[in-house]
Short mmCIF file of C-alpha atoms in Angstrom, two decimals:
data_model
loop_
_atom_site.label_atom_id
_atom_site.label_comp_id
_atom_site.label_asym_id
_atom_site.label_seq_id
_atom_site.Cartn_x
_atom_site.Cartn_y
_atom_site.Cartn_z
CA MET A 264 -6.71 0.18 7.37
CA LEU A 265 -7.32 3.91 7.65
CA GLN A 266 -9.13 5.24 4.59
CA LEU A 267 -9.21 8.90 3.41
CA ASN A 268 -11.37 10.84 1.02
CA SER A 269 -11.58 14.47 0.17
CA PHE A 270 -13.71 16.83 -1.91
CA PHE A 271 -13.09 20.41 -3.03
CA GLY A 272 -15.46 23.14 -4.17
CA LYS A 273 -15.03 26.71 -5.28
CA ILE A 274 -17.16 29.37 -3.59
CA GLU A 275 -16.73 32.80 -2.08
CA LEU A 276 -16.38 31.90 1.60
CA THR A 277 -14.45 34.74 3.20
CA ASP A 278 -16.85 35.39 6.05
CA GLN A 279 -16.42 33.46 9.26
CA VAL A 280 -20.04 34.00 10.12
CA ILE A 281 -21.14 32.01 7.03
CA ILE A 282 -18.78 29.15 8.15
CA GLU A 283 -20.43 29.21 11.55
CA LYS A 284 -23.89 28.87 9.97
CA ILE A 285 -22.58 25.86 8.00
CA ILE A 286 -21.14 24.33 11.13
CA ILE A 287 -24.51 24.89 13.03
CA SER A 288 -26.26 23.02 10.16
CA LEU A 289 -23.85 20.17 10.42
CA ARG A 290 -24.33 19.97 14.21
CA ASN A 291 -28.09 19.83 13.72
CA GLU A 292 -27.58 16.79 11.47
CA GLY A 293 -25.63 14.98 14.23
CA TYR A 294 -22.00 16.06 13.42
CA SER A 295 -20.14 17.20 16.57
CA PRO A 296 -17.66 20.08 15.85
CA LEU A 297 -14.64 19.67 18.15
CA LEU A 298 -13.53 23.32 18.40
CA ARG A 299 -17.00 24.85 18.70
CA ASP A 300 -18.21 22.33 21.34
CA MET A 301 -14.96 23.11 23.21
CA PHE A 302 -15.88 26.79 23.26
CA ILE A 303 -19.39 25.91 24.51
CA ASN A 304 -18.03 23.68 27.34
CA ILE A 305 -15.59 26.51 28.37
CA SER A 306 -18.53 28.85 28.55
CA LYS A 307 -20.42 26.41 30.79
CA LEU A 308 -17.40 25.99 33.10
CA ALA A 309 -17.06 29.75 33.28
CA LYS A 310 -20.81 30.05 33.85
CA ILE A 311 -21.19 32.65 31.02
CA PRO A 312 -23.71 32.57 28.11
CA GLU A 313 -22.95 30.12 25.28
CA PRO A 314 -20.90 31.86 22.54
CA ASP A 315 -22.90 33.01 19.53
CA LYS A 316 -21.66 33.29 15.98
CA ASP A 317 -20.16 36.73 16.48
CA PHE A 318 -18.43 35.67 19.68
CA ILE A 319 -16.87 32.59 18.02
CA LYS A 320 -15.80 34.78 15.15
CA LYS A 321 -14.02 37.04 17.64
CA ILE A 322 -12.22 34.01 19.20
CA LEU A 323 -11.10 32.64 15.89
CA ILE A 324 -9.91 35.69 13.94
CA GLN A 325 -9.00 38.36 16.52
CA GLU A 326 -5.74 38.82 18.43
CA GLY A 327 -5.68 37.24 21.87
CA SER A 328 -4.87 34.15 23.90
CA LEU A 329 -7.12 31.94 21.77
CA LYS A 330 -5.94 32.71 18.20
CA TYR A 331 -6.44 30.19 15.50
CA ARG A 332 -5.92 32.35 12.42
CA ARG A 333 -3.86 30.63 9.66
CA ARG A 334 -1.80 32.54 7.11
CA ARG A 335 -3.70 30.97 4.26
CA SER A 336 -7.21 32.03 5.23
CA ARG A 337 -9.07 34.28 7.58
CA THR A 338 -11.82 31.68 8.11
CA VAL A 339 -11.36 28.60 10.22
CA GLY A 340 -13.20 25.31 9.88
CA ASP A 341 -13.60 22.43 12.33
CA VAL A 342 -13.28 18.71 12.95
CA PHE A 343 -16.40 16.59 13.40
CA PHE A 344 -16.62 13.21 15.14
CA THR A 345 -19.17 10.50 14.40
CA ASP A 346 -19.22 6.84 15.41
CA ASN A 347 -17.28 5.66 12.40
CA TYR A 348 -15.61 8.71 10.72
CA VAL A 349 -13.89 11.94 11.39
CA TYR A 350 -14.71 14.84 9.05
CA VAL A 351 -12.69 17.98 8.45
CA ILE A 352 -13.96 21.15 6.96
CA ASN A 353 -11.26 23.54 5.64
CA PRO A 354 -12.31 26.96 4.29
CA LEU A 355 -9.60 28.06 1.84
CA ASN A 356 -9.32 31.18 -0.26
CA LYS A 357 -12.55 31.41 -2.30
CA SER A 358 -13.07 27.65 -1.80
CA ILE A 359 -13.84 24.98 0.69
CA GLN A 360 -12.44 21.45 1.22
CA VAL A 361 -14.23 18.70 3.02
CA SER A 362 -12.44 15.44 4.05
CA ALA A 363 -13.24 12.25 5.94
CA PHE A 364 -11.24 9.39 7.28
CA GLY A 365 -12.04 6.19 9.17
CA TYR A 366 -11.75 2.43 9.18
CA ASN A 367 -15.04 1.68 7.37
CA ASP A 368 -16.08 2.04 3.76
CA PHE A 369 -17.47 5.49 3.32
CA SER A 370 -18.08 5.80 -0.41
CA ASP A 371 -21.36 7.72 0.12
CA GLU A 372 -20.79 9.31 3.50
CA LEU A 373 -18.72 12.32 2.33
CA GLU A 374 -21.31 13.02 -0.42
CA THR A 375 -23.96 13.31 2.34
CA PHE A 376 -21.74 15.61 4.41
CA SER A 377 -21.09 17.81 1.40
CA GLU A 378 -24.74 18.07 0.46
CA ILE A 379 -25.58 19.29 3.98
CA ILE A 380 -23.17 22.21 3.24
CA ASN A 381 -25.03 22.94 0.03
CA THR A 382 -28.29 22.89 1.95
CA SER A 383 -27.04 25.27 4.62
CA LEU A 384 -25.83 27.65 1.95
CA LYS A 385 -29.26 27.68 0.24
CA ASN A 386 -30.90 28.36 3.62
CA GLU A 387 -28.61 31.37 3.96
CA ASN A 388 -29.85 32.62 0.58
CA ILE A 389 -26.56 31.90 -1.12
CA ASN A 390 -27.97 30.72 -4.41
CA LYS A 391 -24.97 28.81 -5.63
CA LYS A 392 -24.64 25.10 -5.26
CA ILE A 393 -21.04 23.89 -4.84
CA SER A 394 -19.96 21.40 -7.47
CA TRP A 395 -17.69 19.03 -5.56
CA GLU A 396 -14.58 17.66 -7.14
CA LYS A 397 -12.50 14.76 -5.72
CA VAL A 398 -9.11 15.82 -4.34
CA ASN A 399 -5.93 14.04 -5.20
CA LEU A 400 -4.21 13.46 -1.82
CA ASN A 401 -1.21 11.84 -3.53
CA ARG A 402 1.01 14.86 -3.11
CA LEU A 403 -0.36 16.45 0.07
CA ARG A 404 2.15 18.70 1.82
CA SER A 405 1.81 20.92 4.83
CA ASN A 406 4.11 23.55 3.27
CA ARG A 407 1.94 24.13 0.21
CA SER A 408 -1.67 24.58 -0.72
CA ILE A 409 -3.82 21.75 0.88
CA TYR A 410 -5.69 21.20 -2.36
CA ILE A 411 -3.86 19.36 -5.18
CA ARG A 412 -5.60 18.84 -8.56
CA GLU A 413 -5.68 15.40 -10.15
CA ASP A 414 -3.88 16.69 -13.22
CA GLU A 415 -0.87 17.85 -11.21
CA HIS A 416 0.60 14.33 -10.92
CA GLU A 417 4.29 14.56 -11.45
CA GLN A 418 5.98 12.16 -13.92
CA ILE A 419 8.59 9.81 -12.58
CA ASN A 420 11.21 10.75 -15.17
CA ALA A 421 10.84 11.77 -18.78
CA ASP A 422 13.15 8.91 -19.82
CA ALA A 423 11.84 6.30 -17.40
CA GLU A 424 10.07 3.09 -18.43
CA PHE A 425 7.94 0.94 -16.16
CA LYS A 426 5.51 -2.00 -16.19
CA LYS A 427 2.03 -2.00 -14.83
CA PRO A 428 1.40 -4.82 -12.38
CA GLU A 429 -0.22 -7.78 -14.21
CA TYR A 430 -0.72 -11.26 -12.94
CA SER A 431 -3.35 -14.06 -13.05
CA ASN A 432 -5.05 -16.12 -10.39
CA GLU A 433 -2.77 -18.96 -11.44
CA ASP A 434 0.19 -16.75 -10.66
CA LEU A 435 -1.25 -16.03 -7.20
CA GLN A 436 -1.55 -19.77 -6.51
CA ILE A 437 2.08 -20.24 -7.32
CA VAL A 438 3.08 -17.28 -5.25
CA ASN A 439 1.21 -18.68 -2.23
CA CYS A 440 3.20 -21.88 -2.56
CA LEU A 441 6.47 -20.10 -2.87
CA LYS A 442 5.84 -18.25 0.36
CA ASN A 443 6.63 -21.58 2.10
CA VAL A 444 10.40 -21.67 2.66
CA ASP A 445 10.78 -25.46 2.07
CA ASN A 446 8.80 -25.23 -1.19
CA ARG A 447 10.89 -22.30 -2.33
CA LYS A 448 14.21 -24.06 -1.54
CA PHE A 449 13.11 -27.15 -3.49
CA ILE A 450 11.97 -25.01 -6.45
CA ILE A 451 15.25 -23.08 -6.54
CA LYS A 452 17.22 -26.36 -6.43
CA LEU A 453 15.06 -27.83 -9.20
CA ALA A 454 15.74 -24.73 -11.29
CA GLN A 455 19.45 -25.12 -10.93
CA LEU A 456 19.32 -28.90 -11.79
CA LYS A 457 16.79 -28.46 -14.63
CA GLY A 458 15.09 -31.64 -13.44
CA ILE A 459 15.23 -34.20 -10.56
CA MET A 460 14.45 -37.86 -10.22
CA GLU A 461 11.49 -38.78 -8.00
CA HIS A 462 13.58 -40.64 -5.42
CA ASP A 463 16.01 -37.74 -5.19
CA ALA A 464 13.13 -35.30 -4.82
CA LEU A 465 11.76 -37.30 -1.81
CA ASN A 466 15.06 -36.70 -0.03
CA GLU A 467 14.39 -32.98 -0.27
CA ILE A 468 10.65 -32.69 0.25
CA ASP A 469 7.71 -34.92 1.26
CA ARG A 470 5.28 -36.34 -1.20
CA THR A 471 2.34 -34.39 0.12
CA SER A 472 4.26 -31.17 -0.67
CA ILE A 473 5.10 -32.46 -4.16
CA GLU A 474 1.47 -33.07 -4.84
CA LYS A 475 0.62 -29.56 -3.75
CA LEU A 476 3.32 -28.10 -6.02
CA LYS A 477 1.92 -30.11 -8.94
CA LYS A 478 -1.62 -28.98 -8.21
CA SER A 479 -0.52 -25.32 -7.92
CA GLY A 480 1.23 -25.44 -11.29
CA LEU A 481 4.83 -25.16 -10.11
CA ILE A 482 6.08 -28.47 -11.22
CA THR A 483 5.22 -31.01 -13.81
CA GLU A 484 6.05 -34.67 -14.32
CA GLU A 485 8.00 -36.18 -17.17
CA TYR A 486 9.28 -39.79 -17.51
CA LEU A 487 12.67 -41.29 -18.17
CA LEU A 488 12.67 -44.71 -19.90
CA LYS A 489 15.59 -46.84 -18.67
CA CYS A 490 16.82 -50.30 -19.79
CA LYS A 491 16.14 -52.88 -17.05
CA GLU A 492 19.24 -54.83 -18.03
CA ASP A 493 21.97 -52.10 -17.71
CA GLN A 494 19.96 -49.01 -16.64
CA HIS A 495 21.10 -46.91 -19.59
CA THR A 496 18.70 -44.13 -20.56
CA ILE A 497 16.62 -45.01 -23.67
CA CYS A 498 14.57 -41.80 -24.06
CA GLN A 499 12.48 -39.20 -22.22
CA VAL A 500 8.70 -39.14 -22.68
CA PRO A 501 6.24 -36.49 -21.48
CA SER A 502 3.62 -38.99 -20.30
CA LYS A 503 2.94 -42.69 -19.89
CA GLU A 504 0.40 -42.66 -22.62
CA HIS A 505 3.13 -41.96 -25.16
CA LEU A 506 4.43 -45.51 -24.71
CA GLU A 507 1.05 -46.79 -26.03
CA ALA A 508 1.08 -44.53 -29.10
CA ASP A 509 1.28 -46.23 -32.46
CA LEU A 510 4.82 -44.88 -33.11
CA MET A 511 6.24 -46.25 -29.86
CA LYS A 512 4.33 -49.35 -28.75
CA ASN A 513 6.15 -51.63 -31.18
CA LEU A 514 9.61 -50.18 -30.49
CA GLN A 515 12.23 -52.28 -28.66
CA CYS A 516 15.31 -51.66 -26.64
CA ASN A 517 18.62 -53.18 -27.69
CA CYS A 518 18.08 -55.76 -24.98
CA GLY A 519 15.02 -57.04 -26.83
CA ARG A 520 12.36 -55.79 -24.49
CA SER A 521 9.54 -53.51 -25.78
CA PHE A 522 9.62 -49.94 -24.45
CA LYS A 523 6.50 -50.54 -22.40
CA ASN A 524 8.22 -53.29 -20.43
CA GLU A 525 11.29 -51.22 -19.50
CA ASP A 526 11.75 -49.16 -16.30
CA LEU A 527 9.84 -45.90 -16.33
CA LYS A 528 11.23 -43.32 -13.89
CA THR A 529 9.42 -40.16 -12.76
CA ILE A 530 11.32 -36.84 -13.04
CA TYR A 531 10.12 -33.45 -11.90
CA LYS A 532 10.63 -30.20 -13.81
CA LEU A 533 9.49 -26.64 -13.37
CA THR A 534 6.56 -25.43 -15.38
CA ASP A 535 7.16 -22.45 -17.77
CA ASN A 536 5.03 -20.26 -15.51
CA CYS A 537 6.99 -21.17 -12.43
CA LYS A 538 10.23 -20.39 -14.27
CA LYS A 539 8.85 -16.95 -15.19
CA LEU A 540 7.87 -16.20 -11.53
CA ILE A 541 11.14 -17.14 -9.94
CA ASN A 542 13.18 -15.37 -12.51
CA GLY A 543 14.20 -12.07 -10.93
CA SER A 544 11.98 -12.88 -7.95
CA LEU A 545 8.87 -11.79 -9.83
CA TRP A 546 6.86 -13.85 -7.36
CA MET A 547 7.89 -11.34 -4.60
CA SER A 548 6.75 -8.36 -6.77
CA ILE A 549 3.36 -10.10 -7.13
CA TRP A 550 3.06 -10.94 -3.44
CA ILE A 551 4.09 -7.52 -2.21
CA THR A 552 1.68 -5.87 -4.68
CA GLU A 553 -1.09 -8.02 -3.26
CA VAL A 554 -0.10 -7.01 0.29
CA LEU A 555 -0.19 -3.39 -0.74
CA ARG A 556 -3.56 -3.69 -2.39
CA LYS A 557 -5.13 -5.55 0.56
CA ASN A 558 -3.94 -2.64 2.75
CA GLY A 559 -5.62 -0.01 0.62
CA THR A 560 -3.06 1.03 -2.01
CA ASP A 561 -4.58 1.58 -5.42
CA ILE A 562 -2.92 -0.67 -8.04
CA ASP A 563 -2.59 2.34 -10.35
CA LYS A 564 -0.11 3.81 -7.89
CA ILE A 565 2.09 0.76 -7.99
CA LYS A 566 4.72 0.43 -10.75
CA TRP A 567 7.07 -2.48 -11.48
CA GLY A 568 10.53 -2.62 -12.97
CA ILE A 569 11.10 1.08 -13.43
CA GLU A 570 14.17 1.62 -15.59
CA ALA A 571 15.96 4.79 -16.65
CA ASN A 572 19.57 5.11 -18.02
CA GLY A 573 20.44 1.60 -16.98
CA GLU A 574 19.13 1.96 -13.39
CA GLU A 575 16.18 -0.22 -12.36
CA ILE A 576 14.09 -0.57 -9.22
CA ASP A 577 11.81 -3.45 -8.37
CA ILE A 578 8.67 -1.59 -7.20
CA MET A 579 7.76 2.05 -6.85
CA VAL A 580 4.64 3.32 -5.04
CA GLU A 581 3.51 6.93 -5.55
CA ASP A 582 1.01 7.53 -2.74
CA PHE A 583 0.55 9.37 0.50
CA GLY A 584 2.40 12.34 -0.91
CA LEU A 585 5.56 10.26 -1.19
CA ARG A 586 7.57 8.28 -3.71
CA ILE A 587 8.39 4.91 -2.07
CA VAL A 588 11.10 2.76 -3.55
CA PHE A 589 11.05 -1.00 -2.82
CA GLU A 590 14.16 -3.27 -3.12
CA LEU A 591 13.20 -6.98 -3.03
CA LYS A 592 15.63 -9.71 -2.15
CA ASP A 593 14.97 -13.44 -1.88
CA ARG A 594 18.21 -13.77 0.11
CA GLU A 595 20.21 -11.65 2.62
CA PHE A 596 20.56 -7.97 1.76
CA GLY A 597 24.25 -7.27 2.07
CA LEU A 598 26.60 -4.34 2.06
CA GLY A 599 27.24 -4.75 -1.59
CA ASP A 600 23.50 -4.12 -2.21
CA SER A 601 23.37 -0.94 -0.19
CA TYR A 602 25.40 1.40 -2.42
CA PRO A 603 23.34 0.86 -5.65
CA PHE A 604 20.08 1.03 -3.59
CA VAL A 605 20.94 4.44 -2.15
CA TYR A 606 21.97 5.62 -5.64
CA ARG A 607 18.64 4.46 -7.12
CA ILE A 608 16.61 6.20 -4.39
CA ASP A 609 18.36 9.45 -5.27
CA ARG A 610 18.16 8.75 -8.97
CA PHE A 611 14.37 8.45 -8.83
CA ASN A 612 13.85 11.18 -6.14
CA GLY A 613 12.53 8.71 -3.63
CA ASN A 614 11.35 9.85 -0.19
CA LEU A 615 11.17 6.43 1.47
CA GLY A 616 13.27 3.30 0.70
CA ILE A 617 11.91 -0.07 1.82
CA ILE A 618 14.05 -3.19 1.79
CA ALA A 619 11.92 -6.34 1.74
CA THR A 620 14.03 -9.45 2.22
CA THR A 621 12.98 -13.00 2.88
CA ASP A 622 16.15 -13.41 4.92
CA LYS A 623 17.66 -10.36 6.77
CA VAL A 624 19.58 -7.12 6.24
CA SER A 625 23.19 -7.57 7.22
CA LYS A 626 24.73 -5.59 10.08
CA ASP A 627 27.19 -3.88 7.76
CA ALA A 628 24.34 -2.73 5.48
CA LYS A 629 22.42 -1.36 8.48
CA ARG A 630 25.49 0.50 9.64
CA PHE A 631 25.91 2.00 6.22
CA PHE A 632 22.35 3.25 6.09
CA GLU A 633 22.62 4.70 9.60
CA GLU A 634 25.59 6.77 8.38
CA GLN A 635 23.64 7.83 5.29
CA THR A 636 20.57 9.10 7.24
CA HIS A 637 22.65 12.04 8.47
CA ARG A 638 23.35 13.16 4.90
CA ARG A 639 20.07 12.37 3.11
CA ASP A 640 16.44 13.45 3.28
CA SER A 641 14.96 9.97 2.52
CA ASN A 642 14.48 7.21 5.10
CA ILE A 643 15.20 3.52 4.83
CA LYS A 644 12.96 0.84 6.43
CA TYR A 645 14.00 -2.81 6.82
CA LEU A 646 11.36 -5.54 6.49
CA GLU A 647 12.84 -8.95 7.24
CA GLY A 648 11.17 -12.35 6.68
CA LEU A 649 7.80 -12.96 5.12
CA ASP A 650 5.88 -12.24 8.35
CA GLY A 651 8.00 -9.07 8.87
CA ILE A 652 7.28 -7.86 5.32
CA GLN A 653 3.57 -8.37 5.70
CA SER A 654 3.21 -6.71 9.08
CA GLY A 655 5.70 -3.98 8.17
CA ILE A 656 3.81 -2.98 5.04
CA LYS A 657 0.55 -2.80 7.00
CA GLU A 658 2.10 -0.70 9.75
CA THR A 659 3.81 1.61 7.25
CA ILE A 660 0.66 2.25 5.30
CA GLU A 661 -1.27 2.90 8.49
CA GLN A 662 1.32 5.47 9.63
CA LEU A 663 1.47 7.14 6.19
CA SER A 664 -2.35 7.29 6.11
CA ARG A 665 -2.33 8.97 9.53
CA ASN A 666 0.30 11.43 8.37
CA GLN A 667 -2.06 12.43 5.52
CA ALA A 668 -4.95 12.81 7.98
CA ARG A 669 -2.75 15.02 10.17
CA GLU A 670 -1.94 17.24 7.11
CA LEU A 671 -5.69 17.67 6.56
CA VAL A 672 -6.14 18.71 10.20
CA SER A 673 -3.07 20.95 10.21
CA ASN A 674 -5.05 23.69 8.37
CA ILE A 675 -7.01 23.98 11.61
CA SER A 676 -4.51 22.89 14.20
CA GLY A 677 -0.83 23.70 13.98
CA PRO A 678 2.35 23.66 16.05
CA ASP A 679 1.93 27.26 17.23
CA GLU A 680 -1.71 26.85 18.06
CA LEU A 681 -4.09 24.48 19.87
CA ASN A 682 -3.02 20.93 18.93
CA ILE A 683 -6.14 18.80 18.49
CA TRP A 684 -4.25 15.90 16.78
CA PRO A 685 -3.84 13.82 20.02
CA PHE A 686 -7.63 13.63 20.23
CA ILE A 687 -7.94 12.40 16.68
CA GLU A 688 -5.05 9.91 17.07
CA THR A 689 -6.56 8.45 20.23
CA TRP A 690 -9.86 8.08 18.32
CA MET A 691 -7.97 6.17 15.65
CA ASP A 692 -6.21 3.93 18.14
CA THR A 693 -9.50 3.11 19.87
CA LYS A 694 -11.23 2.22 16.47
CA LEU A 695 -8.26 0.12 15.37
CA MET A 696 -8.17 -1.77 18.65
CA LYS A 697 -11.89 -2.59 18.30
CA LEU A 698 -11.43 -3.77 14.75
CA LYS A 699 -8.59 -6.11 15.88
CA GLU A 700 -10.76 -7.47 18.71
CA ASN A 701 -13.63 -8.19 16.32
CA ASN A 702 -11.29 -10.03 13.89
CA GLN A 703 -9.88 -12.35 16.54
#
């Protein structure tokens, strides 16, 4: 998935010429500036001398057909392409922001990029090293300052309570078994019946699956002792070894047989951990949290069971500058589920609502949401079936990550100016396609 990182540093950078010197230093280190190289290529096509720093300054900040001046700053940065990453340098008012995005791990790459800027400043006799601070991209918006401090994180609600996602490896094993629809149907039936005899269980599911459920910790065996003579139930024992215990091995049924010589029938019951995970579809919360994590969402941005004034939502994700509200259903999502979901999105100021159902969203519910989109700012996405949920989350995170990247670039390229985003988006598409080919 697309990864983004961004640093911020305070410094007096109000002169476009200084920015040009920084960009020249970056070019000398192998970073290709998109806008500046475009100016050079235009000069070659026009058969005129390559633009120097003063000429580029004139293009960027003076009135004319090529005007890139933004309201926020008189200085303009650039976008740099490398094999694996795209870098963005945004000069702001008395500060500078550098960002990077790509499909590879780049934990040290942005530090290297930032240090080149420090070196170029030193070479220009600006004896002040920038102390870089990581930027919180969680609330990035195009209609506000591009830099958001970490401590500006907005609380959900003063009266809201929520749980942090917590689960064990054993829980994950159970969740992986519950993803199988036949396993899940059997488990739900077993929960309703409290227990099921072995011969009845084999009418619902094959023995191989039963063994997998036992191994994964979903079901356990207990034993029912029955009289061979009239098949009445004598007692229930947790294991065969109990019949050999001192207290039981000498006991006899009313028919005269010892307990160990009577019929011993196997019954299956849910383990306590399995009961916990199917209660309220907790298994879905764990599974979707894992899908989110594997696609790059920090677990600290995922909240479970948020409750305020009697209203509760299953999962909330605060990332990508959005508040995303998840509704989980291990059944069809119907019209009756639609009204409370819309209310909860509004109640918690959600920007995006995602319905994740193992079945489907009914036609009536979809019709209702279509009517609501004309009156509300937030959007609703439907993820139907386990495969649809998994692929839908991946596609959604990819798109939201790209939206953030576009916000970073928007300080350089905007709707009323040269739009360089199609170049960057095509670069992303190409990289993503290569990754898919390599993983096949």
